[in-house]
CSV table of C-alpha atoms in Angstrom, one decimal:
chain,number,residue,atom,x,y,z
E,28,MET,CA,0.0,0.0,0.0
E,29,GLN,CA,2.8,2.4,0.9
E,30,GLN,CA,4.1,2.1,-2.7
E,31,TYR,CA,0.7,3.3,-4.1
E,32,VAL,CA,0.7,6.3,-1.7
E,33,SER,CA,4.3,7.3,-2.6
E,34,GLU,CA,3.5,7.1,-6.3
E,35,GLU,CA,0.4,9.2,-5.9
E,36,GLN,CA,2.3,11.8,-4.0
E,37,GLN,CA,5.1,12.0,-6.6
E,38,ILE,CA,2.5,12.4,-9.4
E,39,LEU,CA,0.7,15.2,-7.6
E,40,THR,CA,3.9,17.0,-6.7
E,41,GLN,CA,5.2,16.8,-10.2
E,42,GLN,CA,1.9,18.1,-11.7
E,43,LEU,CA,1.3,20.9,-9.2
E,44,THR,CA,4.7,22.2,-8.2
E,45,SER,CA,7.0,21.8,-11.2
E,46,VAL,CA,6.1,25.1,-12.9
E,47,PRO,CA,6.2,27.2,-9.7
E,48,ASN,CA,9.6,25.8,-8.8
E,49,GLN,CA,10.9,26.6,-12.3
E,50,GLU,CA,9.6,30.1,-11.9
E,51,LEU,CA,11.4,30.4,-8.5
E,52,THR,CA,14.6,29.3,-10.2
E,53,THR,CA,14.2,31.9,-12.9
E,54,ILE,CA,13.5,34.6,-10.4
E,55,SER,CA,16.5,33.5,-8.2
E,56,ASN,CA,18.8,33.7,-11.3
E,57,GLN,CA,17.4,37.1,-12.2
E,58,THR,CA,17.8,38.4,-8.7
E,59,SER,CA,21.4,37.2,-8.4
E,60,ALA,CA,22.3,38.8,-11.8
E,61,LEU,CA,20.6,42.1,-10.9
E,62,ASN,CA,22.4,42.3,-7.6
E,63,SER,CA,25.7,41.7,-9.3
E,64,LEU,CA,24.9,44.4,-11.9
E,65,GLN,CA,23.8,46.8,-9.2
E,66,THR,CA,27.1,46.4,-7.4
E,67,ALA,CA,29.1,46.9,-10.6
E,68,LEU,CA,27.1,50.0,-11.4
E,69,GLN,CA,27.7,51.4,-7.9
E,70,GLN,CA,31.4,50.8,-8.3
E,71,LEU,CA,31.3,52.6,-11.6
E,72,GLN,CA,29.4,55.4,-10.0
E,73,THR,CA,32.1,55.7,-7.3
E,74,ALA,CA,34.9,55.7,-9.9
E,75,THR,CA,33.0,58.3,-11.9
E,76,GLN,CA,32.6,60.6,-9.0
E,77,SER,CA,36.2,60.1,-7.9
E,78,LEU,CA,37.4,61.0,-11.4
E,79,ALA,CA,35.2,64.1,-11.3
E,80,SER,CA,37.1,65.5,-8.3
E,81,ALA,CA,39.5,68.3,-9.1
E,82,SER,CA,41.9,66.7,-6.6
E,83,THR,CA,42.2,63.7,-8.9
E,84,TRP,CA,43.3,66.0,-11.7
E,85,SER,CA,46.0,67.8,-9.7
E,86,PRO,CA,48.5,65.1,-9.0
E,87,VAL,CA,52.0,66.4,-8.7
E,88,THR,CA,55.4,65.0,-7.7
E,89,ALA,CA,57.7,67.0,-5.4
E,90,THR,CA,61.4,66.4,-5.1
E,91,SER,CA,64.4,67.9,-3.3
E,92,SER,CA,67.8,68.3,-4.9
E,93,ASN,CA,69.4,68.0,-1.5
E,94,GLN,CA,67.6,65.3,0.6
E,95,THR,CA,70.3,65.4,3.2
E,96,SER,CA,69.2,69.0,4.0
E,97,PHE,CA,65.4,68.8,3.4
E,98,THR,CA,62.6,66.5,2.0
E,99,VAL,CA,59.4,67.6,0.4
E,100,THR,CA,55.9,66.1,-0.3
E,101,ALA,CA,53.1,67.7,-2.4
E,102,GLY,CA,49.4,67.2,-2.4
E,103,PRO,CA,46.7,67.9,-4.9
E,104,GLY,CA,46.5,71.5,-5.9
E,105,ALA,CA,50.2,72.2,-5.6
E,106,LEU,CA,51.5,74.4,-8.4
E,107,VAL,CA,54.2,73.3,-10.8
E,108,SER,CA,57.2,75.3,-9.8
E,109,SER,CA,60.9,75.3,-8.9
E,110,LEU,CA,62.1,77.2,-5.8
E,111,GLY,CA,65.5,77.6,-4.1
E,112,VAL,CA,65.7,76.6,-0.5
E,113,SER,CA,68.3,77.4,2.1
E,114,VAL,CA,68.0,75.8,5.5
E,115,THR,CA,69.8,78.1,8.0
E,116,GLN,CA,68.6,76.8,11.4
E,117,LEU,CA,66.8,73.7,12.8
E,118,ALA,CA,64.2,73.8,15.5
E,119,GLN,CA,65.1,72.5,18.9
E,120,GLY,CA,64.0,72.6,22.5
E,121,GLN,CA,65.7,73.8,25.6
E,122,ILE,CA,67.8,71.7,27.9
E,123,SER,CA,69.1,73.0,31.2
E,124,VAL,CA,71.2,71.2,33.8
E,125,GLY,CA,71.6,72.0,37.5
E,126,GLN,CA,74.1,71.2,40.2
E,127,SER,CA,75.0,67.8,41.6
E,128,ILE,CA,72.9,67.2,44.7
E,129,GLY,CA,73.6,63.6,45.5
E,130,SER,CA,71.2,60.7,45.2
E,131,SER,CA,68.9,62.2,47.9
E,132,VAL,CA,68.1,65.7,49.1
E,133,THR,CA,70.1,66.8,52.1
E,134,SER,CA,68.3,70.1,52.5
E,135,GLY,CA,64.7,70.7,51.3
E,136,GLY,CA,63.2,73.7,49.7
E,137,THR,CA,61.2,74.9,46.7
E,138,PHE,CA,61.8,75.9,43.1
E,139,GLU,CA,59.6,77.4,40.4
E,140,ILE,CA,59.2,76.7,36.7
E,141,PHE,CA,58.4,79.7,34.4
E,142,GLY,CA,57.5,79.8,30.7
E,143,ALA,CA,59.1,81.6,27.8
E,144,SER,CA,58.1,85.0,29.2
E,145,GLY,CA,60.6,84.6,32.1
E,146,THR,CA,60.4,85.1,35.8
E,147,SER,CA,58.4,88.3,35.5
E,148,GLY,CA,55.2,86.3,35.0
E,149,THR,CA,53.4,83.8,37.2
E,150,PRO,CA,55.2,80.5,37.6
E,151,LEU,CA,53.7,77.5,35.8
E,152,ALA,CA,54.5,75.2,38.7
E,153,THR,CA,56.0,75.3,42.1
E,154,ILE,CA,57.9,72.2,43.2
E,155,THR,CA,58.3,71.5,47.0
E,156,VAL,CA,61.1,69.2,48.0
E,157,THR,CA,61.5,67.7,51.4
E,158,THR,CA,64.8,66.7,53.1
E,159,GLY,CA,65.7,63.1,52.5
E,160,GLU,CA,63.7,62.8,49.4
E,161,SER,CA,65.4,60.9,46.6
E,162,LEU,CA,66.4,62.6,43.4
E,163,SER,CA,64.2,60.2,41.5
E,164,ASP,CA,61.2,61.4,43.5
E,165,VAL,CA,62.0,65.0,42.7
E,166,VAL,CA,62.1,64.1,39.0
E,167,ALA,CA,58.7,62.4,39.4
E,168,ASP,CA,57.2,65.5,41.1
E,169,VAL,CA,58.4,67.7,38.3
E,170,ASN,CA,57.0,65.4,35.6
E,171,LEU,CA,53.6,65.3,37.3
E,172,ASP,CA,53.2,68.9,36.1
E,173,SER,CA,54.6,68.4,32.6
E,174,SER,CA,51.2,68.8,31.0
E,175,THR,CA,51.1,72.3,32.4
E,176,THR,CA,54.7,73.4,32.2
E,177,GLY,CA,55.7,71.6,29.0
E,178,VAL,CA,58.9,70.7,30.9
E,179,GLU,CA,60.2,67.2,31.8
E,180,ALA,CA,62.9,66.4,34.4
E,181,PHE,CA,65.6,63.7,34.2
E,182,ILE,CA,68.8,62.8,36.0
E,183,MET,CA,72.2,63.3,34.4
E,184,GLY,CA,75.4,61.4,35.2
E,185,ASN,CA,76.7,63.1,38.3
E,186,ASN,CA,73.3,63.2,40.2
E,187,GLN,CA,72.5,66.4,38.4
E,188,LEU,CA,68.8,67.5,38.1
E,189,ALA,CA,68.2,68.3,34.4
E,190,PHE,CA,65.2,69.8,32.6
E,191,GLU,CA,64.1,69.6,28.9
E,192,SER,CA,61.2,71.2,27.1
E,193,GLU,CA,58.7,68.7,25.5
E,194,GLN,CA,58.3,70.8,22.4
E,195,THR,CA,60.7,72.5,20.0
E,196,GLY,CA,60.8,76.2,19.0
E,197,SER,CA,61.5,79.5,20.8
E,198,ALA,CA,58.1,79.4,22.5
E,199,SER,CA,59.1,76.3,24.4
E,200,ALA,CA,61.9,78.2,26.4
E,201,PHE,CA,61.6,78.0,30.2
E,202,THR,CA,63.4,79.2,33.4
E,203,VAL,CA,63.8,77.3,36.6
E,204,GLN,CA,64.2,79.6,39.6
E,205,ASP,CA,65.5,78.1,42.8
E,206,GLN,CA,65.3,80.6,45.7
E,207,THR,CA,67.2,78.3,48.1
E,208,GLY,CA,70.0,77.4,45.7
E,209,ASN,CA,69.8,73.8,46.8
E,210,PHE,CA,68.9,72.3,43.4
E,211,ILE,CA,69.6,74.7,40.6
E,212,SER,CA,70.9,78.3,40.8
E,213,SER,CA,71.7,81.0,38.3
E,214,GLN,CA,75.4,80.4,39.0
E,215,ASN,CA,75.4,76.7,38.2
E,216,GLN,CA,72.4,76.4,35.8
E,217,ALA,CA,73.7,75.8,32.3
E,218,ASN,CA,71.5,75.9,29.2
E,219,VAL,CA,73.0,73.0,27.4
E,220,GLN,CA,70.7,73.7,24.5
E,221,THR,CA,68.7,76.9,23.7
E,222,ALA,CA,65.1,76.7,22.4
E,223,GLN,CA,64.9,78.0,18.8
E,224,ASP,CA,62.7,77.9,15.7
E,225,ALA,CA,63.7,76.4,12.4
E,226,SER,CA,64.5,78.9,9.8
E,227,ILE,CA,64.7,78.7,6.0
E,228,SER,CA,65.0,81.0,3.1
E,229,LEU,CA,62.5,80.1,0.4
E,230,ALA,CA,63.1,82.0,-2.9
E,231,GLY,CA,64.8,84.7,-0.9
E,232,VAL,CA,62.0,85.0,1.8
E,233,THR,CA,62.9,84.0,5.4
E,234,VAL,CA,60.3,81.7,7.0
E,235,THR,CA,60.3,80.2,10.5
E,236,SER,CA,58.6,77.3,12.2
E,237,SER,CA,58.5,76.0,15.7
E,238,THR,CA,59.1,72.5,14.4
E,239,ASN,CA,61.3,71.2,11.6
E,240,THR,CA,58.2,70.9,9.4
E,241,PHE,CA,56.9,73.7,7.2
E,242,SER,CA,53.3,73.2,6.0
E,243,ASN,CA,51.7,75.3,3.2
E,244,VAL,CA,54.5,77.8,3.1
E,245,VAL,CA,54.2,76.7,-0.5
E,246,PRO,CA,50.4,75.9,-1.0
E,247,ASN,CA,49.7,72.2,-0.6
E,248,VAL,CA,53.4,71.4,0.0
E,249,THR,CA,55.1,70.1,3.1
E,250,LEU,CA,58.8,70.6,3.6
E,251,THR,CA,60.8,68.9,6.4
E,252,VAL,CA,64.3,70.2,7.3
E,253,LEU,CA,67.0,67.8,8.4
E,254,ALA,CA,70.2,69.8,8.4
E,255,THR,CA,71.5,73.2,7.3
E,256,GLY,CA,72.2,73.4,3.6
E,257,THR,CA,70.9,74.6,0.3
E,258,GLY,CA,69.0,73.0,-2.6
E,259,THR,CA,66.1,73.3,-5.0
E,260,LEU,CA,62.4,72.3,-4.4
E,261,ASN,CA,60.9,71.0,-7.7
E,262,ILE,CA,57.2,70.4,-8.2
E,263,SER,CA,56.1,68.7,-11.5
E,264,GLN,CA,52.9,67.4,-12.9
E,265,ASP,CA,52.5,63.6,-12.2
E,266,THR,CA,50.8,62.5,-15.4
E,267,SER,CA,51.2,58.8,-14.6
E,268,THR,CA,48.9,59.1,-11.5
E,269,LEU,CA,46.2,60.7,-13.6
E,270,VAL,CA,46.5,58.1,-16.3
E,271,SER,CA,46.1,55.4,-13.7
E,272,SER,CA,42.9,57.1,-12.3
E,273,VAL,CA,41.4,57.2,-15.8
E,274,GLN,CA,42.3,53.6,-16.4
E,275,SER,CA,40.6,52.6,-13.1
E,276,TRP,CA,37.5,54.4,-14.2
E,277,MET,CA,37.6,52.6,-17.6
E,278,THR,CA,38.0,49.3,-15.9
E,279,ALA,CA,34.9,49.9,-13.7
E,280,TYR,CA,32.9,50.8,-16.9
E,281,ASN,CA,34.2,47.7,-18.7
E,282,ASN,CA,33.2,45.4,-15.8
E,283,VAL,CA,29.6,46.6,-16.2
E,284,ILE,CA,29.7,46.0,-19.9
E,285,ASP,CA,31.1,42.5,-19.4
E,286,LEU,CA,28.3,41.6,-16.9
E,287,LEU,CA,25.6,42.9,-19.3
E,288,GLY,CA,27.1,40.9,-22.1
E,289,LYS,CA,27.3,37.7,-20.1
E,290,ASP,CA,23.8,38.0,-18.6
E,291,THR,CA,22.0,39.0,-21.8
E,292,ALA,CA,23.7,36.5,-24.0
E,293,TYR,CA,21.8,33.8,-25.9
E,294,THR,CA,23.6,30.6,-27.0
E,295,PRO,CA,21.8,28.9,-30.0
E,296,ALA,CA,20.9,25.2,-29.8
E,297,THR,CA,23.2,22.7,-31.5
E,298,SER,CA,22.8,19.1,-32.5
E,299,SER,CA,24.1,18.1,-29.1
E,300,SER,CA,22.7,20.8,-26.8
E,301,SER,CA,19.7,23.0,-26.4
E,302,GLY,CA,19.9,26.8,-26.5
E,303,THR,CA,20.5,28.7,-23.3
E,304,SER,CA,19.6,32.3,-22.3
E,305,GLY,CA,21.3,34.6,-19.9
E,306,PRO,CA,19.2,35.5,-16.8
E,307,LEU,CA,18.7,39.1,-18.0
E,308,LEU,CA,18.0,38.4,-21.6
E,309,GLY,CA,15.1,40.7,-22.5
E,310,ASP,CA,15.2,42.5,-19.1
E,311,ALA,CA,14.2,46.1,-19.4
E,312,ASN,CA,17.0,47.4,-17.1
E,313,ALA,CA,19.7,45.5,-18.9
E,314,THR,CA,18.4,46.6,-22.3
E,315,GLY,CA,18.3,50.2,-21.1
E,316,LEU,CA,21.9,50.1,-19.8
E,317,LEU,CA,23.2,48.6,-23.0
E,318,SER,CA,21.8,51.6,-24.8
E,319,GLN,CA,22.3,54.5,-22.3
E,320,LEU,CA,25.8,53.8,-21.0
E,321,PRO,CA,27.4,53.9,-24.5
E,322,ASN,CA,25.4,57.0,-25.3
E,323,ALA,CA,26.7,58.8,-22.2
E,324,ILE,CA,30.3,57.7,-22.9
E,325,ASN,CA,30.1,58.9,-26.6
E,326,SER,CA,28.3,62.2,-25.8
E,327,LEU,CA,29.7,65.3,-27.4
E,328,VAL,CA,30.8,68.3,-25.2
E,329,SER,CA,31.4,71.6,-26.8
E,330,ILE,CA,34.5,73.4,-25.6
E,331,PRO,CA,34.7,77.0,-27.0
E,332,GLY,CA,37.9,77.6,-28.9
E,333,ASP,CA,39.0,74.0,-28.7
E,334,THR,CA,38.7,70.9,-30.9
E,335,LEU,CA,38.0,68.7,-27.8
E,336,GLN,CA,34.4,67.4,-28.1
E,337,SER,CA,34.5,63.8,-26.9
E,338,LEU,CA,36.6,61.1,-25.3
E,339,SER,CA,37.9,60.0,-28.7
E,340,SER,CA,39.5,63.5,-29.1
E,341,VAL,CA,41.8,62.7,-26.2
E,342,GLY,CA,42.6,59.1,-27.3
E,343,ILE,CA,39.9,57.2,-25.4
E,344,VAL,CA,37.7,55.0,-27.6
E,345,VAL,CA,35.2,52.1,-27.4
E,346,ASP,CA,36.5,48.8,-28.8
E,347,PRO,CA,33.7,47.6,-31.2
E,348,ASN,CA,34.5,44.0,-30.5
E,349,THR,CA,34.1,44.1,-26.7
E,350,GLY,CA,32.4,47.5,-26.0
E,351,HIS,CA,35.3,48.2,-23.7
E,352,LEU,CA,36.6,51.7,-23.0
E,353,GLU,CA,40.4,51.9,-23.6
E,354,PHE,CA,43.2,54.1,-24.9
E,355,GLN,CA,43.2,54.0,-28.6
E,356,SER,CA,45.6,51.3,-30.1
E,357,ALA,CA,48.0,52.6,-32.6
E,358,SER,CA,47.2,49.6,-34.8
E,359,GLY,CA,43.4,50.3,-34.8
E,360,PHE,CA,40.8,47.5,-34.5
E,361,THR,CA,40.3,44.2,-36.2
E,362,ILE,CA,36.7,43.1,-36.9
E,363,ASN,CA,36.0,39.8,-38.5
E,364,GLY,CA,39.6,39.5,-39.6
E,365,LYS,CA,39.6,43.0,-41.2
E,366,ASN,CA,41.7,45.9,-39.8
E,367,PHE,CA,40.1,49.3,-39.3
E,368,GLY,CA,42.0,52.4,-38.5
E,369,GLY,CA,45.4,51.6,-39.9
E,370,SER,CA,48.3,53.4,-38.3
E,371,LEU,CA,46.8,55.7,-35.5
E,372,GLN,CA,48.3,57.8,-32.8
E,373,ASP,CA,48.7,56.0,-29.5
E,374,GLY,CA,45.7,56.9,-27.3
E,375,GLN,CA,47.6,57.4,-24.1
E,376,THR,CA,50.1,59.7,-25.9
E,377,MET,CA,47.1,61.7,-27.2
E,378,PHE,CA,45.7,62.0,-23.6
E,379,GLU,CA,49.0,63.2,-22.2
E,380,ASN,CA,49.5,65.7,-25.0
E,381,ALA,CA,46.1,67.1,-24.4
E,382,LEU,CA,46.9,67.5,-20.7
E,383,SER,CA,50.1,69.4,-21.6
E,384,LYS,CA,48.4,71.6,-24.1
E,385,ASN,CA,45.4,72.7,-21.9
E,386,ILE,CA,44.5,70.5,-18.9
E,387,ASN,CA,41.6,72.9,-18.0
E,388,ASN,CA,39.8,72.1,-21.3
E,389,VAL,CA,40.3,68.4,-20.8
E,390,GLU,CA,38.8,68.7,-17.4
E,391,GLN,CA,35.8,70.6,-18.8
E,392,MET,CA,35.2,68.0,-21.4
E,393,PHE,CA,35.2,65.3,-18.7
E,394,GLY,CA,33.0,67.4,-16.4
E,395,VAL,CA,35.5,67.8,-13.5
E,396,VAL,CA,34.0,69.7,-10.6
E,397,ALA,CA,36.5,72.6,-10.1
E,398,GLY,CA,37.8,73.7,-6.7
E,399,THR,CA,37.0,70.6,-4.7
E,400,THR,CA,39.4,68.6,-2.5
E,401,LEU,CA,36.9,65.9,-1.7
E,402,GLN,CA,37.7,62.4,-2.8
E,403,THR,CA,34.3,62.0,-4.6
E,404,VAL,CA,31.9,64.7,-5.9
E,405,ILE,CA,28.7,64.7,-8.0
E,406,PRO,CA,29.5,65.7,-11.6
E,407,THR,CA,26.7,67.5,-13.5
E,408,SER,CA,28.3,68.2,-16.8
E,409,GLY,CA,30.6,66.7,-19.4
E,410,VAL,CA,31.0,63.0,-20.1
E,411,LEU,CA,31.2,62.2,-16.4
E,412,GLY,CA,28.0,64.1,-15.7
E,413,ASN,CA,26.1,62.4,-18.4
E,414,LEU,CA,27.3,59.0,-17.3
E,415,ASN,CA,26.5,59.7,-13.6
E,416,ASN,CA,23.0,60.8,-14.6
E,417,ALA,CA,22.5,57.6,-16.5
E,418,ILE,CA,23.7,55.5,-13.6
E,419,ASN,CA,21.4,57.3,-11.2
E,420,GLN,CA,18.3,56.2,-13.1
E,421,PHE,CA,19.2,52.6,-12.5
E,422,VAL,CA,20.7,52.6,-9.0
E,423,GLY,CA,18.9,55.6,-7.6
E,424,PHE,CA,20.1,58.7,-5.8
E,425,GLY,CA,19.1,60.6,-2.7
E,426,SER,CA,15.4,59.8,-2.0
E,427,ILE,CA,14.8,58.6,-5.6
E,428,THR,CA,14.6,54.8,-6.0
E,429,GLY,CA,16.4,53.5,-9.1
E,430,SER,CA,14.8,51.1,-11.5
E,431,ILE,CA,17.0,48.2,-10.5
E,432,PRO,CA,16.0,48.3,-6.8
E,433,THR,CA,12.4,48.6,-7.9
E,434,GLU,CA,12.7,45.5,-10.1
E,435,LEU,CA,14.5,43.6,-7.3
E,436,GLN,CA,11.6,44.4,-5.0
E,437,SER,CA,9.1,43.2,-7.6
E,438,LEU,CA,11.0,39.9,-8.0
E,439,SER,CA,11.1,39.5,-4.2
E,440,THR,CA,7.3,40.0,-4.1
E,441,GLN,CA,6.8,37.5,-6.9
E,442,SER,CA,9.0,35.0,-5.1
E,443,ASP,CA,7.0,35.5,-1.9
E,444,ASN,CA,3.7,34.9,-3.7
E,445,ILE,CA,5.0,31.7,-5.4
E,446,ASN,CA,6.3,30.4,-2.1
E,447,GLN,CA,2.9,31.1,-0.5
E,448,TYR,CA,1.2,29.3,-3.4
E,449,LEU,CA,3.5,26.3,-3.0
E,450,THR,CA,2.8,26.2,0.7
E,451,GLN,CA,-0.9,26.0,-0.1
E,452,VAL,CA,-0.3,23.4,-2.8
E,453,ASN,CA,1.8,21.2,-0.6
E,454,GLN,CA,-0.9,21.4,2.1
E,455,THR,CA,-3.5,20.3,-0.5
E,456,ILE,CA,-1.3,17.5,-1.6
E,457,ASN,CA,-0.8,16.3,1.9
E,458,ASN,CA,-4.6,16.5,2.5
E,459,ARG,CA,-5.3,14.4,-0.6
E,460,ILE,CA,-2.6,11.9,0.3
E,461,ALA,CA,-4.1,11.6,3.7
E,462,ASP,CA,-7.6,11.0,2.2
E,463,TYR,CA,-6.1,8.5,-0.2
E,464,THR,CA,-4.3,6.7,2.6
E,465,SER,CA,-7.5,6.6,4.6
E,466,GLN,CA,-9.4,5.1,1.7
E,467,LEU,CA,-6.8,2.4,1.1
E,468,ASN,CA,-6.8,1.6,4.8
E,469,ALA,CA,-10.6,1.3,4.8
E,470,LEU,CA,-10.5,-0.9,1.7
E,471,ASN,CA,-7.8,-3.0,3.3
E,472,ALA,CA,-9.9,-3.4,6.4
E,473,SER,CA,-12.9,-4.4,4.3
E,474,LEU,CA,-10.9,-7.1,2.5
E,475,GLN,CA,-9.6,-8.4,5.8
E,476,ARG,CA,-13.2,-8.6,7.1
E,477,SER,CA,-14.3,-10.5,4.0
E,478,GLN,CA,-11.6,-13.0,4.3
E,479,SER,CA,-12.5,-13.6,8.0
E,480,GLN,CA,-16.1,-14.1,7.0
E,481,LEU,CA,-15.2,-16.6,4.3
E,482,SER,CA,-13.0,-18.5,6.8
E,483,LEU,CA,-15.9,-18.6,9.2
E,484,ILE,CA,-18.3,-19.9,6.6
E,485,ASP,CA,-15.8,-22.5,5.5
E,486,SER,CA,-15.4,-23.7,9.1
E,487,LEU,CA,-19.2,-24.0,9.5
E,488,PHE,CA,-19.4,-26.3,6.5
E,489,GLY,CA,-16.4,-28.3,7.6
E,490,GLY,CA,-14.4,-27.2,4.6
E,491,THR,CA,-17.2,-28.3,2.2
E,492,ALA,CA,-17.4,-25.0,0.6
E,493,ALA,CA,-13.8,-24.8,-0.1
E,494,SER,CA,-13.7,-28.5,-1.3
E,495,THR,CA,-16.7,-28.0,-3.6
E,496,ALA,CA,-15.2,-24.9,-5.0
E,497,SER,CA,-11.9,-26.8,-5.5
E,498,THR,CA,-13.7,-29.8,-7.2
E,499,SER,CA,-15.8,-27.5,-9.3
E,500,SER,CA,-12.7,-25.7,-10.4
E,501,SER,CA,-11.0,-29.0,-11.2
E,502,SER,CA,-14.0,-30.4,-13.1
E,503,GLY,CA,-14.2,-27.2,-15.1
E,504,SER,CA,-10.6,-27.5,-16.0
E,505,SER,CA,-11.0,-31.2,-17.1
E,506,SER,CA,-14.0,-30.4,-19.1
E,507,SER,CA,-12.3,-27.5,-20.7
E,508,SER,CA,-9.4,-29.8,-21.5
E,509,SER,CA,-11.6,-32.5,-23.0
E,510,SER,CA,-13.3,-29.9,-25.2
E,511,SER,CA,-10.0,-28.6,-26.3
E,512,SER,CA,-8.9,-32.2,-27.2
E,513,SER,CA,-12.1,-32.9,-29.1
E,514,SER,CA,-11.7,-29.8,-31.1
E,515,SER,CA,-8.3,-30.9,-32.0
């Protein structure tokens, strides 16, 4: 009986759930493909906004002709220039050393620590020392007030109490005044090192700093002095970094194109296999992207007084075989074995030449947002603006929901509805199987009762019924046999 029940359940499950499960598989594949596409588009959007930042278009390299004397780094926005530098003085803090007083204090007292303004002002700290106190304890007492005084104490070789400013520069100077003369006095206090600012002459102009670092003396340039000496600070355009940024942007675009190509592809049937379709074949969002992204990339931008109008004018083209953005190849393209373009100018060379000729016009054509130092900005014009606007329609922006998130929500709703339907169908199947099992059990019980009744009747007749039935069956067989022989 169990075999009949299992077969019935398999038949019902196949009939009622096969199509919904196929629909769930299709929705799952579409959802996975759309999620991957959405991620790739968001990465392209980030790359687009990063390339639109003016800071991306201002990469420079700064070098020092005398790195023993000074080093230099430059950030976005630093102007291309060459300046003479003369390091005349390094920044340093003050170090003062007192008299030898032994490992412990033989006579207590107090001393005061004053700042750069000298003893005419209010002391920054007053240190009280008791007789018998160890020199190490005196040092610890001084250092408890370091956050206020900017002065740290330490012990020098001959049990001398020494003091050092925590910072460099003339403003870090200090005075220790000991009224008792037990620890440090004007007679035996020696300023081993005087506090002073760093000083340089930059293009003939003297500039000072409380540290050995000069920031923004030259806009967006940091100069660190190491020793006195002279040299030249050179700032040059770093074209290679900008080329790398453009290539990263093109790679992000190409990743989207590759995903679209894979997920909208159709492989025709062959004699040994059936045709297959990508999960987004015929999908409205995928179809829209395949049209709108190339349109944005190939858009024309008018630059007054310049021949720059599109990416191709600066050496960036679309490979007709792959749809990829790339720097133009000097050998052109080969389509179906035929070469197009012949001998062309190398695209990267064209791009670098355009930068050298007029980088501002190249930025305008791309749609770079001027004056920003943010890593990413929202472009509104040029090729980048057109591309960003196209992407926004699909992934959304601000409070606006894109068409891909909308489709994903729709697919999720469809999946939920199908799963609810399958839950109901499975319940129906279970109910029908339960009814079927009940009917079979009732039939089986009825048969068992019939057999019991026959056995009872048989016993009442002493097996006569069974014998008669057997004889009758035998006689019938003989008769049938005789008839068969006669006929022969």
